[in-house]
Structures are given as C-alpha cells and as structure tokens.
Amino acid sequence: MGFILFPMPVFYDTHAHLDYPEFAEELPQILARADAAGIVKVISIGTDFESSRRAIALAERFPNVLAAVGWHPSNVAEAPADIRPGLRDLARHPSVAAIGETGLDYHRLPGMSPGADPAADVPYKARQAELFRQHLEVAAEVGLNCVIHQRDCLEDLLAQFQPFAGRTRGVFHCFANDAGTMRRVVELGSLVSFTGIVTFKNGQNIRDTLAATPLDRFMLETDCPYLAPVPYRGKRCEPAYVKEISETAARVKGCSLEELSRATCATAEGFFKHLAPA
Ligand SMILES: [Zn+2]
Ligand SMILES: [Zn+2]
C-alpha cells in the first residue's frame, strides 16, 4: 500500500440486485471489491416483497448497503391486489432509501406469445398501471423517491407518473432513451441513471443522451448482476464496475473524475434517504 496523496474519487452504485442468487456465496468479497474501487455505497433494489426484505437484511448486515423496496412490473402476476399496506411496512425501515423498483414493462406482453389473444394485453397493462400507482401513492405518503423501471412503455409511463411529479421524484433507471425524453424527465423534477451500456461499442445513442444530460441530473448504477461494462461485458456484473462506468461517463461529459464524483454523489444524496454521510 502506498502513501495516498490524493483521495480516490468515490461513487455510489445506485441500482444493484445484491439479493440475487448470483451473489449469495461471496457478498463480503463483492462489497470489499466495491470499496477498494471507490464505490462506497450500494443501493440494493427490491423486485417483490421477499426480495425487498432480503435487501433490508443486507442493509442491516453491511454498513455500505441501503435498500429500496418495491415490486417489479414484470412480476405483476404474483403481486397482491393491494400492495400498499405491505409496502408501507417495508418503507418504514430505517435502511430504506427509496421505493422501487416499480414502473411499467411492455417488452414481453402476454398477447405476444404464439397463439395468445392480443386482447390479453389490456388487463395486463391495467394491472401494471395499478401496481405502479400504488407505489407512487405510498412514496408520496411516506416522503420517499421512486426507482422507476420503464421498457417499451414511455408515453403510458410518463402519463401515469405526471400527476405524482410534485409529490415524489423518480429516477428513470437504466436510461436508454433519447435526449428529448431525458429533457421531459428532467422537466418533471426527476432524474435519469446510466448503466454499463454507456461503455458498449453499440451504445453511442446512450452516450449522446448522457452528453446532453445536465451534470446534476443523473446518477450511475450497475443494475448488476446484469449489464457488465466493457471490458467485462457478458460476464456477471458487480458494484465495483461503477469505476469503469464512471471513466466512460467522465470522458463523455468532458469533466474530471473528481467533478463527476462530486456531482453524481451530491445528486444521489439528494435523492436517496439516508445516503448522505451523517
Ligand atoms: Zn429495472
Ligand atoms: Zn433493476
């Protein structure tokens, strides 16, 4: 270990699925590698009640983990009719930094399966909308912001989010839309966040969106175990790889890693409860 003249720029992984089985065997090592890479806090994101409870348990076990609690739109079929009571209970925990992930996902609709009735999409979309609305209601009620998942559903999602925009903020995570869409999100007072896709050879459209995003309106995330950045593309992703994402992001923004660290950490501290150093 050398004498450290300059502090290493630090970052947060604002979206990780640490409770997934891919990580179960070596969580202490994964978090130690993150810390060594300067990734000092990780938000573990719930995708249903069980997953949210596991995220809270991880936050209790590891001081550099916080939890988000929610029910992913792709898991809508297993969700209770009214998730609000359960979600309120989870949201009360002192390690809970946000509600989510929640949102809409029209990437695989029931009407798309061979032989399926396309009309099956109508109740499915209605159910996702209802679940999303329940998250937004609880978020507004308990004073937390929302981690928002959106895929192939932009106009419906913005229409459903709009009435809540004054009462909760969203981070449109794994942002892969264009700069015009980013501006609509920012105008609602919300944020976007970028994954390892910004490092992909075929990710130029996302780098263009990042280049257009104001320095104080985005955060960095891995969405691990998915979307490992170059040079780990295709392998299991982990929070330490925010380092590679930050290096590409600084280049795209034309700023130093220190500036990027200051901006993205301040943005995340303003968005996630309990994240700011005490
Ligand atoms: Zn997502
Ligand atoms: Zn996710």
CSV table of C-alpha atoms and ligand atoms in Angstrom, one decimal:
chain,number,residue,atom,x,y,z
A,1,MET,CA,0.0,0.0,0.0
A,2,GLY,CA,1.4,3.4,-1.0
A,3,PHE,CA,1.1,6.8,0.6
A,4,ILE,CA,-2.1,8.3,-0.7
A,5,LEU,CA,-1.5,11.9,-1.9
A,6,PHE,CA,-4.9,12.4,-3.5
A,7,PRO,CA,-8.2,10.9,-2.3
A,8,MET,CA,-9.6,8.5,-4.8
A,9,PRO,CA,-12.8,9.8,-6.5
A,10,VAL,CA,-15.7,7.9,-4.9
A,11,PHE,CA,-19.0,6.8,-6.4
A,12,TYR,CA,-22.2,5.1,-5.5
A,13,ASP,CA,-23.9,2.1,-7.2
A,14,THR,CA,-27.4,3.4,-7.1
A,15,HIS,CA,-29.0,0.3,-8.5
A,16,ALA,CA,-27.8,-3.2,-7.7
A,17,HIS,CA,-29.6,-6.5,-7.1
A,18,LEU,CA,-27.4,-7.8,-4.3
A,19,ASP,CA,-30.1,-10.2,-3.1
A,20,TYR,CA,-30.0,-12.2,-6.3
A,21,PRO,CA,-28.6,-15.8,-6.0
A,22,GLU,CA,-25.6,-14.8,-8.3
A,23,PHE,CA,-24.1,-13.0,-5.3
A,24,ALA,CA,-25.1,-15.2,-2.4
A,25,GLU,CA,-21.8,-17.0,-2.0
A,26,GLU,CA,-19.4,-14.1,-1.8
A,27,LEU,CA,-21.2,-10.9,-0.7
A,28,PRO,CA,-18.5,-9.7,1.7
A,29,GLN,CA,-15.8,-10.1,-1.0
A,30,ILE,CA,-18.1,-8.3,-3.6
A,31,LEU,CA,-18.6,-5.4,-1.2
A,32,ALA,CA,-14.9,-5.3,-0.3
A,33,ARG,CA,-14.0,-5.1,-4.0
A,34,ALA,CA,-16.5,-2.3,-4.4
A,35,ASP,CA,-15.0,-0.4,-1.6
A,36,ALA,CA,-11.5,-0.9,-2.9
A,37,ALA,CA,-12.7,0.5,-6.3
A,38,GLY,CA,-14.1,3.6,-4.5
A,39,ILE,CA,-17.7,2.5,-4.7
A,40,VAL,CA,-18.5,3.4,-1.2
A,41,LYS,CA,-22.3,2.8,-1.0
A,42,VAL,CA,-24.7,0.4,-2.8
A,43,ILE,CA,-28.5,0.6,-3.1
A,44,SER,CA,-29.9,-2.9,-3.2
A,45,ILE,CA,-33.2,-2.8,-5.1
A,46,GLY,CA,-36.2,-5.0,-4.3
A,47,THR,CA,-38.2,-6.7,-7.0
A,48,ASP,CA,-41.0,-8.1,-4.8
A,49,PHE,CA,-41.7,-8.3,-1.1
A,50,GLU,CA,-39.3,-11.2,-0.5
A,51,SER,CA,-36.5,-9.5,-2.5
A,52,SER,CA,-37.2,-6.2,-0.6
A,53,ARG,CA,-36.9,-8.0,2.7
A,54,ARG,CA,-33.6,-9.5,1.6
A,55,ALA,CA,-32.4,-6.1,0.6
A,56,ILE,CA,-33.3,-4.7,4.0
A,57,ALA,CA,-31.5,-7.7,5.7
A,58,LEU,CA,-28.4,-6.9,3.6
A,59,ALA,CA,-28.5,-3.2,4.6
A,60,GLU,CA,-28.7,-4.4,8.3
A,61,ARG,CA,-25.7,-6.6,7.8
A,62,PHE,CA,-23.4,-4.3,5.7
A,63,PRO,CA,-22.9,-0.7,6.6
A,64,ASN,CA,-22.3,0.3,3.0
A,65,VAL,CA,-25.7,-1.0,1.7
A,66,LEU,CA,-29.1,0.7,1.7
A,67,ALA,CA,-32.4,-0.8,0.4
A,68,ALA,CA,-35.1,0.1,-2.0
A,69,VAL,CA,-38.4,-1.7,-1.6
A,70,GLY,CA,-40.9,-2.4,-4.4
A,71,TRP,CA,-42.4,-4.8,-6.8
A,72,HIS,CA,-41.1,-5.0,-10.3
A,73,PRO,CA,-43.7,-4.6,-13.1
A,74,SER,CA,-42.6,-7.9,-14.8
A,75,ASN,CA,-43.6,-9.7,-11.6
A,76,VAL,CA,-47.1,-8.2,-11.6
A,77,ALA,CA,-48.9,-11.6,-11.9
A,78,GLU,CA,-47.6,-12.6,-8.4
A,79,ALA,CA,-48.4,-9.2,-6.7
A,80,PRO,CA,-51.1,-8.9,-4.1
A,81,ALA,CA,-54.2,-6.9,-5.3
A,82,ASP,CA,-53.2,-4.1,-2.9
A,83,ILE,CA,-49.5,-3.8,-2.1
A,84,ARG,CA,-49.8,-0.6,-0.2
A,85,PRO,CA,-50.1,-2.0,3.4
A,86,GLY,CA,-47.1,-4.3,2.9
A,87,LEU,CA,-45.1,-1.6,1.1
A,88,ARG,CA,-45.8,0.9,3.9
A,89,ASP,CA,-44.5,-1.5,6.5
A,90,LEU,CA,-41.3,-2.1,4.5
A,91,ALA,CA,-40.8,1.6,3.8
A,92,ARG,CA,-40.7,2.4,7.5
A,93,HIS,CA,-37.5,0.5,8.0
A,94,PRO,CA,-34.5,2.9,8.8
A,95,SER,CA,-32.4,1.4,6.0
A,96,VAL,CA,-34.9,2.1,3.2
A,97,ALA,CA,-33.7,4.8,0.9
A,98,ALA,CA,-36.4,4.7,-1.8
A,99,ILE,CA,-39.4,3.0,-3.2
A,100,GLY,CA,-38.9,0.6,-6.1
A,101,GLU,CA,-38.2,-0.7,-8.4
A,102,THR,CA,-41.6,0.0,-9.9
A,103,GLY,CA,-42.9,1.2,-13.3
A,104,LEU,CA,-44.1,-0.5,-16.5
A,105,ASP,CA,-42.6,-3.1,-18.8
A,106,TYR,CA,-44.2,-3.8,-22.1
A,107,HIS,CA,-41.2,-5.7,-23.5
A,108,ARG,CA,-42.9,-9.1,-23.2
A,109,LEU,CA,-46.7,-8.9,-23.2
A,110,PRO,CA,-48.9,-12.0,-22.7
A,111,GLY,CA,-50.6,-11.3,-26.1
A,112,MET,CA,-47.3,-11.7,-27.9
A,113,SER,CA,-47.0,-15.5,-27.1
A,114,PRO,CA,-47.8,-17.8,-30.1
A,115,GLY,CA,-51.5,-18.4,-30.2
A,116,ALA,CA,-52.3,-15.9,-27.5
A,117,ASP,CA,-55.2,-13.5,-27.7
A,118,PRO,CA,-53.8,-10.0,-28.2
A,119,ALA,CA,-56.6,-8.7,-26.0
A,120,ALA,CA,-54.8,-10.3,-23.0
A,121,ASP,CA,-52.5,-7.3,-23.0
A,122,VAL,CA,-55.3,-4.9,-21.9
A,123,PRO,CA,-55.8,-6.3,-18.4
A,124,TYR,CA,-52.1,-7.0,-18.0
A,125,LYS,CA,-51.2,-3.3,-18.7
A,126,ALA,CA,-54.0,-2.2,-16.5
A,127,ARG,CA,-52.6,-4.3,-13.7
A,128,GLN,CA,-49.1,-2.9,-14.1
A,129,ALA,CA,-50.6,0.6,-14.1
A,130,GLU,CA,-52.5,-0.1,-10.9
A,131,LEU,CA,-49.4,-1.5,-9.2
A,132,PHE,CA,-47.3,1.5,-10.3
A,133,ARG,CA,-49.9,3.9,-9.0
A,134,GLN,CA,-49.9,2.1,-5.6
A,135,HIS,CA,-46.1,2.6,-5.4
A,136,LEU,CA,-46.4,6.3,-6.3
A,137,GLU,CA,-49.1,6.8,-3.7
A,138,VAL,CA,-47.0,5.2,-0.9
A,139,ALA,CA,-43.9,7.1,-2.0
A,140,ALA,CA,-45.7,10.4,-1.8
A,141,GLU,CA,-47.3,9.4,1.5
A,142,VAL,CA,-44.0,8.4,3.2
A,143,GLY,CA,-41.8,11.0,1.6
A,144,LEU,CA,-39.5,8.7,-0.5
A,145,ASN,CA,-38.5,9.0,-4.1
A,146,CYS,CA,-39.1,6.2,-6.6
A,147,VAL,CA,-36.8,4.0,-8.7
A,148,ILE,CA,-38.6,3.7,-12.0
A,149,HIS,CA,-38.2,0.9,-14.5
A,150,GLN,CA,-39.5,1.5,-18.0
A,151,ARG,CA,-39.2,-0.5,-21.1
A,152,ASP,CA,-41.2,0.0,-24.4
A,153,CYS,CA,-43.9,1.9,-22.4
A,154,LEU,CA,-42.6,5.5,-22.4
A,155,GLU,CA,-45.8,7.5,-23.1
A,156,ASP,CA,-48.0,5.4,-20.8
A,157,LEU,CA,-45.4,5.7,-18.0
A,158,LEU,CA,-45.0,9.5,-18.3
A,159,ALA,CA,-48.8,9.9,-18.3
A,160,GLN,CA,-49.1,7.9,-15.2
A,161,PHE,CA,-46.2,9.5,-13.4
A,162,GLN,CA,-47.1,13.1,-14.2
A,163,PRO,CA,-49.9,13.5,-11.6
A,164,PHE,CA,-47.4,12.5,-8.9
A,165,ALA,CA,-44.5,14.6,-10.1
A,166,GLY,CA,-45.0,17.3,-7.5
A,167,ARG,CA,-45.2,14.7,-4.6
A,168,THR,CA,-42.3,12.3,-5.4
A,169,ARG,CA,-39.4,12.2,-7.7
A,170,GLY,CA,-38.3,9.4,-9.9
A,171,VAL,CA,-35.0,8.1,-11.2
A,172,PHE,CA,-35.6,6.6,-14.6
A,173,HIS,CA,-33.1,3.9,-14.2
A,174,CYS,CA,-31.0,2.1,-16.9
A,175,PHE,CA,-31.8,5.1,-19.1
A,176,ALA,CA,-31.7,4.2,-22.7
A,177,ASN,CA,-34.0,6.8,-24.3
A,178,ASP,CA,-33.0,9.8,-26.3
A,179,ALA,CA,-32.1,13.3,-25.2
A,180,GLY,CA,-35.6,14.7,-25.8
A,181,THR,CA,-37.0,12.1,-23.5
A,182,MET,CA,-34.3,12.9,-20.9
A,183,ARG,CA,-35.4,16.6,-21.0
A,184,ARG,CA,-39.1,15.6,-20.4
A,185,VAL,CA,-37.9,13.6,-17.3
A,186,VAL,CA,-35.8,16.4,-16.0
A,187,GLU,CA,-38.7,18.9,-16.5
A,188,LEU,CA,-40.8,16.7,-14.2
A,189,GLY,CA,-38.1,17.3,-11.5
A,190,SER,CA,-36.9,13.7,-11.9
A,191,LEU,CA,-33.5,12.1,-12.8
A,192,VAL,CA,-32.0,9.5,-15.0
A,193,SER,CA,-29.3,7.0,-14.3
A,194,PHE,CA,-26.9,5.2,-16.6
A,195,THR,CA,-25.5,1.6,-16.6
A,196,GLY,CA,-22.6,-0.1,-18.2
A,197,ILE,CA,-24.4,0.2,-21.6
A,198,VAL,CA,-22.6,3.6,-21.9
A,199,THR,CA,-19.4,1.6,-22.4
A,200,PHE,CA,-20.8,-0.7,-25.1
A,201,LYS,CA,-19.4,-0.3,-28.6
A,202,ASN,CA,-23.1,-0.1,-29.8
A,203,GLY,CA,-24.0,2.3,-27.0
A,204,GLN,CA,-23.4,5.6,-29.0
A,205,ASN,CA,-27.0,6.7,-28.8
A,206,ILE,CA,-26.9,6.4,-25.0
A,207,ARG,CA,-23.6,8.3,-24.8
A,208,ASP,CA,-25.3,11.0,-26.9
A,209,THR,CA,-28.1,11.1,-24.3
A,210,LEU,CA,-25.6,11.2,-21.4
A,211,ALA,CA,-23.6,14.0,-23.2
A,212,ALA,CA,-26.9,16.1,-23.3
A,213,THR,CA,-27.8,15.4,-19.6
A,214,PRO,CA,-27.0,18.2,-17.2
A,215,LEU,CA,-24.2,17.1,-14.8
A,216,ASP,CA,-26.5,17.4,-11.8
A,217,ARG,CA,-29.4,15.4,-13.2
A,218,PHE,CA,-28.0,11.9,-13.5
A,219,MET,CA,-26.6,9.1,-11.4
A,220,LEU,CA,-24.5,6.0,-12.1
A,221,GLU,CA,-25.6,2.4,-11.5
A,222,THR,CA,-24.6,-1.2,-12.5
A,223,ASP,CA,-28.1,-2.9,-12.4
A,224,CYS,CA,-25.9,-5.9,-11.5
A,225,PRO,CA,-25.8,-8.9,-12.0
A,226,TYR,CA,-26.8,-7.6,-15.5
A,227,LEU,CA,-25.1,-5.3,-18.0
A,228,ALA,CA,-21.4,-5.6,-17.0
A,229,PRO,CA,-19.5,-2.7,-18.7
A,230,VAL,CA,-16.6,-3.2,-21.1
A,231,PRO,CA,-14.2,-5.0,-20.5
A,232,TYR,CA,-16.4,-7.3,-18.5
A,233,ARG,CA,-19.3,-7.3,-21.0
A,234,GLY,CA,-21.2,-10.6,-20.9
A,235,LYS,CA,-19.8,-11.6,-17.5
A,236,ARG,CA,-21.6,-11.2,-14.2
A,237,CYS,CA,-21.6,-7.6,-13.2
A,238,GLU,CA,-20.9,-6.3,-9.7
A,239,PRO,CA,-20.9,-2.9,-7.9
A,240,ALA,CA,-17.1,-2.4,-8.3
A,241,TYR,CA,-17.7,-1.9,-12.0
A,242,VAL,CA,-19.2,1.5,-11.5
A,243,LYS,CA,-15.5,2.5,-11.8
A,244,GLU,CA,-15.4,1.6,-15.5
A,245,ILE,CA,-18.8,3.3,-16.0
A,246,SER,CA,-17.6,6.4,-14.3
A,247,GLU,CA,-14.4,6.5,-16.5
A,248,THR,CA,-16.5,6.4,-19.7
A,249,ALA,CA,-19.1,8.9,-18.2
A,250,ALA,CA,-16.3,11.4,-17.4
A,251,ARG,CA,-14.9,11.2,-20.9
A,252,VAL,CA,-18.4,11.6,-22.4
A,253,LYS,CA,-19.1,14.6,-20.1
A,254,GLY,CA,-15.7,16.1,-20.7
A,255,CYS,CA,-15.1,16.5,-17.0
A,256,SER,CA,-12.7,15.1,-14.5
A,257,LEU,CA,-13.5,12.0,-12.4
A,258,GLU,CA,-13.4,14.3,-9.3
A,259,GLU,CA,-16.1,16.6,-10.8
A,260,LEU,CA,-18.2,13.6,-11.8
A,261,SER,CA,-17.8,12.1,-8.4
A,262,ARG,CA,-18.9,15.4,-6.7
A,263,ALA,CA,-21.9,15.9,-9.0
A,264,THR,CA,-23.2,12.3,-9.1
A,265,CYS,CA,-22.7,11.7,-5.3
A,266,ALA,CA,-24.5,15.0,-4.4
A,267,THR,CA,-27.4,14.1,-6.8
A,268,ALA,CA,-27.7,10.7,-5.2
A,269,GLU,CA,-27.5,12.1,-1.7
A,270,GLY,CA,-30.4,14.4,-2.5
A,271,PHE,CA,-32.4,11.6,-4.0
A,272,PHE,CA,-32.0,8.6,-1.7
A,273,LYS,CA,-32.9,9.0,2.0
A,274,HIS,CA,-30.1,8.1,4.5
A,275,LEU,CA,-27.4,8.1,1.8
A,276,ALA,CA,-25.8,11.4,2.8
A,277,PRO,CA,-22.9,10.9,5.2
A,278,ALA,CA,-24.1,11.8,8.7
B,1,ZN,ZN,-35.2,-2.2,-14.0
B,2,ZN,ZN,-33.1,-3.5,-11.6
